[in-house]
Amino acid sequence: MASRLAVQACNCIIHGFTIGDFLDSEVERDIDVLEFWAGVASITRAAKARGLRAEMIEKECGGVGNNLLSLEGFRRAVDLTLRLKPGGLLFMAPVCNSFVWLSS
């Protein structure tokens, strides 16, 4: 676990939570692949096709549970991330429309 000094040094608060609120969580680490901003979920589908346990988060899939800006979505994202197995893959591909002008 992280040292208490390191946790105290990080005072970032998101939806009323700090890093320290999650570090002592006891969760089963049962996810091989986690894909954020999944789009068509190609990483998730490929992992599942290989028999791996894979989860995804994509706002367009509907429901507040996939919206990282909501409390429920943020909690789900943190919970899924903490469930990653050691050596698991966390794939993040944020929407590129904010910097798409670079290629034009």
C-alpha positions as CSV (number, residue, x, y, z in Angstrom):
1,M,0.0,0.0,0.0
2,A,1.0,3.6,-0.5
3,S,2.6,5.3,2.4
4,R,0.4,7.7,4.4
5,L,2.8,10.5,3.7
6,A,2.3,10.1,-0.1
7,V,-1.4,9.9,0.3
8,Q,-1.5,13.1,2.4
9,A,0.6,14.8,-0.2
10,C,-2.1,14.2,-2.8
11,N,-5.0,16.3,-1.9
12,C,-6.8,16.2,-5.2
13,I,-10.5,15.9,-4.6
14,I,-12.8,14.5,-7.3
15,H,-16.5,14.1,-6.6
16,G,-15.7,14.5,-2.9
17,F,-13.1,11.7,-2.8
18,T,-9.3,11.7,-2.5
19,I,-6.8,9.0,-3.6
20,G,-6.6,7.8,0.0
21,D,-10.3,7.0,0.0
22,F,-9.7,4.2,-2.5
23,L,-6.2,2.9,-1.6
24,D,-7.4,0.8,1.3
25,S,-10.2,-0.9,-0.7
26,E,-10.3,-4.6,-0.5
27,V,-11.4,-5.8,-4.0
28,E,-11.1,-9.0,-5.9
29,R,-8.6,-8.4,-8.7
30,D,-10.4,-10.3,-11.5
31,I,-10.2,-8.2,-14.6
32,D,-7.6,-8.8,-17.3
33,V,-8.4,-5.9,-19.6
34,L,-10.1,-2.5,-18.9
35,E,-10.8,-0.2,-21.8
36,F,-11.8,3.5,-21.2
37,W,-13.4,5.6,-23.9
38,A,-14.0,2.3,-25.7
39,G,-15.8,3.6,-28.8
40,V,-16.6,0.4,-30.6
41,A,-14.9,-1.7,-27.9
42,S,-12.4,-3.4,-30.2
43,I,-9.9,-4.0,-27.4
44,T,-12.6,-5.4,-25.1
45,R,-14.0,-7.6,-27.8
46,A,-10.6,-8.9,-28.8
47,A,-9.7,-9.7,-25.1
48,K,-13.0,-11.5,-24.6
49,A,-12.5,-13.5,-27.8
50,R,-9.2,-14.7,-26.3
51,G,-11.0,-15.8,-23.1
52,L,-9.9,-12.9,-21.0
53,R,-12.1,-11.1,-18.5
54,A,-12.6,-7.6,-20.0
55,E,-14.7,-4.6,-19.1
56,M,-15.2,-1.2,-20.8
57,I,-16.4,2.3,-20.2
58,E,-17.9,4.3,-23.0
59,K,-20.3,7.2,-22.4
60,E,-22.1,6.6,-25.7
61,C,-23.2,3.1,-24.4
62,G,-25.7,4.9,-22.4
63,G,-26.5,5.1,-18.7
64,V,-24.9,7.3,-16.1
65,G,-22.6,4.4,-15.1
66,N,-20.5,5.0,-18.2
67,N,-20.3,8.8,-17.8
68,L,-17.0,9.7,-16.0
69,L,-18.3,13.1,-15.2
70,S,-21.1,11.7,-13.0
71,L,-20.5,10.4,-9.5
72,E,-21.8,7.0,-10.4
73,G,-19.6,6.8,-13.5
74,F,-16.5,8.0,-11.6
75,R,-17.1,5.4,-8.9
76,R,-17.6,2.7,-11.5
77,A,-14.3,3.7,-13.2
78,V,-12.3,3.6,-10.0
79,D,-13.9,0.3,-8.9
80,L,-13.1,-1.3,-12.3
81,T,-9.6,0.0,-12.3
82,L,-8.9,-1.4,-8.8
83,R,-10.1,-4.8,-10.0
84,L,-7.4,-5.0,-12.6
85,K,-5.2,-8.0,-12.1
86,P,-1.5,-7.4,-11.6
87,G,-0.1,-7.1,-15.1
88,G,-3.5,-6.4,-16.5
89,L,-4.1,-4.0,-19.4
90,L,-5.6,-0.6,-18.8
91,F,-6.2,0.9,-22.3
92,M,-7.3,4.5,-22.4
93,A,-8.1,6.3,-25.7
94,P,-9.7,9.7,-24.9
95,V,-11.8,11.3,-27.6
96,C,-9.5,13.1,-30.0
97,N,-11.9,15.8,-31.3
98,S,-10.2,18.4,-29.1
99,F,-6.9,18.0,-30.9
100,V,-8.0,16.8,-34.3
101,W,-6.9,20.1,-35.9
102,L,-3.3,18.9,-35.5
103,S,-3.6,16.5,-38.4
104,S,-5.5,18.9,-40.7
